[in-house]
CSV table of C-alpha atoms in Angstrom, one decimal:
chain,number,residue,atom,x,y,z
A,1,MET,CA,117.0,63.7,49.1
A,2,LEU,CA,119.9,66.3,48.7
A,3,ARG,CA,117.6,69.1,49.9
A,4,LYS,CA,116.6,67.1,53.0
A,5,ARG,CA,120.3,66.2,53.8
A,6,LEU,CA,121.3,69.9,53.5
A,7,ARG,CA,118.5,71.1,55.7
A,8,ASN,CA,119.5,68.6,58.4
A,9,GLU,CA,123.1,69.5,58.1
A,10,ARG,CA,122.2,73.2,58.6
A,11,LYS,CA,120.1,72.4,61.7
A,12,GLU,CA,123.1,70.7,63.2
A,13,ILE,CA,125.1,73.9,63.2
A,14,GLY,CA,124.7,75.4,66.7
A,15,ALA,CA,123.3,78.8,67.4
A,16,GLU,CA,126.7,80.4,68.4
A,17,GLU,CA,128.4,78.9,65.3
A,18,ARG,CA,125.6,80.1,63.0
A,19,ALA,CA,126.0,83.6,64.5
A,20,ARG,CA,129.8,83.5,64.1
A,21,ARG,CA,129.5,82.3,60.4
A,22,SER,CA,126.8,84.9,59.7
A,23,GLU,CA,129.2,87.6,61.0
A,24,SER,CA,132.0,86.4,58.7
A,25,ILE,CA,129.6,86.2,55.8
A,26,ALA,CA,128.6,89.9,56.4
A,27,LEU,CA,132.3,91.0,56.5
A,28,ASN,CA,133.0,89.0,53.3
A,29,CYS,CA,130.0,90.6,51.6
A,30,LEU,CA,131.6,94.0,52.1
A,31,LYS,CA,134.9,92.9,50.8
A,32,PHE,CA,133.1,91.5,47.7
A,33,LEU,CA,131.2,94.8,47.2
A,34,LYS,CA,134.4,96.7,47.0
A,35,ASP,CA,135.0,95.1,43.7
A,36,PHE,CA,131.7,96.4,42.4
A,37,PRO,CA,131.7,100.1,43.0
A,38,LYS,CA,128.7,100.7,40.8
A,39,VAL,CA,126.4,98.7,43.0
A,40,GLN,CA,124.1,100.9,45.0
A,41,HIS,CA,120.8,99.1,45.2
A,42,ILE,CA,121.1,95.8,47.1
A,43,HIS,CA,118.3,93.4,47.8
A,44,VAL,CA,118.8,91.2,51.0
A,45,PHE,CA,116.8,88.3,52.2
A,46,LEU,CA,115.5,88.6,55.7
A,47,PRO,CA,116.4,85.5,57.8
A,48,ILE,CA,113.8,82.9,58.8
A,49,LYS,CA,114.8,81.6,62.2
A,50,ARG,CA,113.0,78.3,62.0
A,51,LEU,CA,114.9,77.4,58.9
A,52,CYS,CA,118.2,78.3,60.7
A,53,GLU,CA,119.1,80.7,57.8
A,54,ILE,CA,122.1,83.0,57.7
A,55,ASN,CA,121.3,86.0,59.9
A,56,THR,CA,121.6,88.9,57.6
A,57,VAL,CA,121.0,91.6,60.3
A,58,PRO,CA,124.8,92.1,60.7
A,59,LEU,CA,125.0,92.6,57.0
A,60,LEU,CA,122.0,95.0,56.9
A,61,ARG,CA,123.4,97.2,59.6
A,62,ARG,CA,126.7,97.6,57.8
A,63,LEU,CA,124.9,98.3,54.5
A,64,PHE,CA,122.9,101.1,56.1
A,65,LYS,CA,126.1,102.5,57.7
A,66,LEU,CA,127.8,102.5,54.2
A,67,GLU,CA,124.7,104.3,52.8
A,68,TYR,CA,123.6,101.7,50.3
A,69,ARG,CA,120.0,101.6,49.2
A,70,VAL,CA,118.7,98.4,50.7
A,71,TYR,CA,115.7,96.4,49.8
A,72,SER,CA,114.1,93.1,50.6
A,73,SER,CA,110.8,91.3,49.6
A,74,VAL,CA,107.6,90.2,51.1
A,75,THR,CA,105.8,87.2,49.7
A,76,LEU,CA,102.5,87.7,48.0
A,77,HIS,CA,100.7,84.9,49.6
A,78,GLY,CA,98.8,82.6,47.2
A,79,SER,CA,101.3,83.3,44.5
A,80,ARG,CA,105.0,82.6,43.8
A,81,LYS,CA,105.6,86.4,43.5
A,82,MET,CA,107.7,88.6,45.8
A,83,ALA,CA,107.1,92.3,46.2
A,84,ILE,CA,110.1,94.6,46.7
A,85,VAL,CA,110.1,96.7,49.8
A,86,LYS,CA,112.5,99.4,50.8
A,87,LEU,CA,114.5,99.0,54.1
A,88,THR,CA,116.1,101.6,56.2
A,89,ALA,CA,118.0,101.5,59.6
A,90,ASP,CA,114.7,102.5,61.2
A,91,THR,CA,112.5,99.9,59.6
A,92,VAL,CA,110.4,98.0,62.2
A,93,TYR,CA,109.7,94.3,61.6
A,94,GLU,CA,107.1,91.8,62.5
A,95,THR,CA,106.8,88.1,61.8
A,96,ASP,CA,104.1,87.0,59.3
A,97,LYS,CA,102.0,83.9,59.7
A,98,LEU,CA,104.9,81.8,58.0
A,99,GLY,CA,107.5,82.9,60.4
A,100,ILE,CA,109.0,85.3,57.9
A,101,PRO,CA,110.2,88.8,59.2
A,102,VAL,CA,108.6,91.5,57.2
A,103,PRO,CA,108.5,95.4,57.6
A,104,LYS,CA,105.5,96.4,59.8
A,105,SER,CA,104.8,99.4,57.5
A,106,PRO,CA,106.2,98.3,54.1
A,107,GLU,CA,107.3,100.9,51.5
A,108,PHE,CA,106.7,99.1,48.2
A,109,VAL,CA,109.0,99.6,45.3
A,110,THR,CA,107.5,99.1,41.9
A,111,ASP,CA,110.7,99.4,39.7
A,112,ALA,CA,112.4,96.1,40.1
A,113,LYS,CA,115.0,97.1,37.5
A,114,LEU,CA,116.8,99.4,39.9
A,115,ILE,CA,118.2,96.4,41.9
A,116,ASP,CA,121.9,96.0,41.2
A,117,LEU,CA,122.7,93.0,43.3
A,118,VAL,CA,120.5,90.4,45.2
A,119,PHE,CA,121.9,88.4,48.1
A,120,VAL,CA,120.1,85.0,47.8
A,121,PRO,CA,119.3,82.4,50.5
A,122,LEU,CA,120.0,78.8,49.7
A,123,LEU,CA,120.6,75.4,51.0
A,124,GLY,CA,123.5,74.6,48.8
A,125,VAL,CA,125.3,75.6,45.7
A,126,ASP,CA,127.8,73.8,43.4
A,127,THR,CA,130.9,75.0,41.8
A,128,LEU,CA,129.0,76.0,38.6
A,129,GLY,CA,126.6,78.3,40.5
A,130,ASN,CA,123.6,76.0,40.5
A,131,ARG,CA,121.6,76.8,43.6
A,132,LEU,CA,119.5,74.5,45.6
A,133,GLY,CA,116.7,76.5,47.4
A,134,TYR,CA,113.6,75.4,49.2
A,135,GLY,CA,112.0,74.1,46.0
A,136,GLN,CA,109.2,76.7,45.8
A,137,GLY,CA,110.8,78.7,42.8
A,138,PHE,CA,110.2,82.2,44.5
A,139,TYR,CA,113.7,83.5,43.6
A,140,ASP,CA,113.7,82.0,40.0
A,141,THR,CA,110.4,83.8,39.5
A,142,PHE,CA,111.8,87.0,41.1
A,143,PHE,CA,114.9,87.0,38.9
A,144,LYS,CA,112.8,87.3,35.7
A,145,GLU,CA,111.5,90.6,37.0
A,146,LEU,CA,115.0,92.1,37.5
A,147,ASP,CA,117.3,93.5,35.0
A,148,SER,CA,119.3,90.7,33.2
A,149,ASN,CA,122.6,92.1,34.5
A,150,VAL,CA,121.7,92.0,38.2
A,151,LEU,CA,124.2,90.2,40.2
A,152,LYS,CA,122.9,87.1,42.0
A,153,ILE,CA,125.0,86.3,45.0
A,154,GLY,CA,124.3,83.2,47.1
A,155,LEU,CA,125.0,83.4,50.9
A,156,SER,CA,126.0,80.0,52.3
A,157,PHE,CA,127.3,78.6,55.5
A,158,GLU,CA,129.5,76.3,53.5
A,159,ALA,CA,131.8,76.7,50.4
A,160,PRO,CA,130.3,75.4,47.1
A,161,MET,CA,129.9,71.6,46.9
A,162,PRO,CA,131.9,69.7,44.3
A,163,GLU,CA,128.9,67.6,43.3
A,164,GLU,CA,126.7,69.1,40.7
A,165,ILE,CA,123.2,70.1,42.0
A,166,PRO,CA,120.4,68.8,39.8
A,167,HIS,CA,118.8,71.7,37.9
A,168,GLU,CA,116.2,72.4,35.2
A,169,THR,CA,116.1,74.9,32.4
A,170,HIS,CA,114.1,77.4,34.4
A,171,ASP,CA,116.6,77.5,37.3
A,172,VAL,CA,118.6,80.7,37.3
A,173,PRO,CA,122.3,80.1,38.2
A,174,LEU,CA,124.1,82.4,40.6
A,175,ASP,CA,127.0,84.7,39.7
A,176,ALA,CA,128.8,84.1,43.0
A,177,CYS,CA,128.7,82.6,46.4
A,178,ILE,CA,129.8,84.2,49.6
A,179,HIS,CA,130.6,82.0,52.6
A,180,PRO,CA,132.5,82.3,55.9
A,181,ASP,CA,135.8,81.7,54.4
A,182,GLY,CA,135.5,84.1,51.4
A,183,SER,CA,133.7,84.2,48.0
A,184,ILE,CA,133.8,82.6,44.6
A,185,LEU,CA,132.7,83.9,41.3
A,186,PHE,CA,131.1,81.4,38.8
């Protein structure tokens, strides 16, 4: 019920407003990163347009300009696993059969432990860092492959919600959330 409500609320945000908020989120990500100077290897999700996700392209452009090492993932279809791929400013993308942008010629990365920080998509997050995703468990599975100290940062069109999001023992909480008006550590 909550997942459906949040999906509908997101779809009601107009394209111009989504673009404005995505730009604000990108700028707030850079402000956030200033407090973590040791972070060099950053995983960023690629936006799925049909889900009206935050457009991470403005963030990616800035990260490349600042010479961060940037990665994303491709879904290994038929499983709940994601394979890490390296991204550069020159990466060419295509859309896979699920409507997800993916590198046309992916450069796979085998050492998941090198990732310092993951920017995570979400539908909602509460003030305790409990994330509501799409319900498939891809990121919870992915987090298990990463170093235990990796920073898990949710990107949200809205500030964290005061109501607690239902969660289970296998759900991995976030360390922070970045939204158009700023960021919050959990």
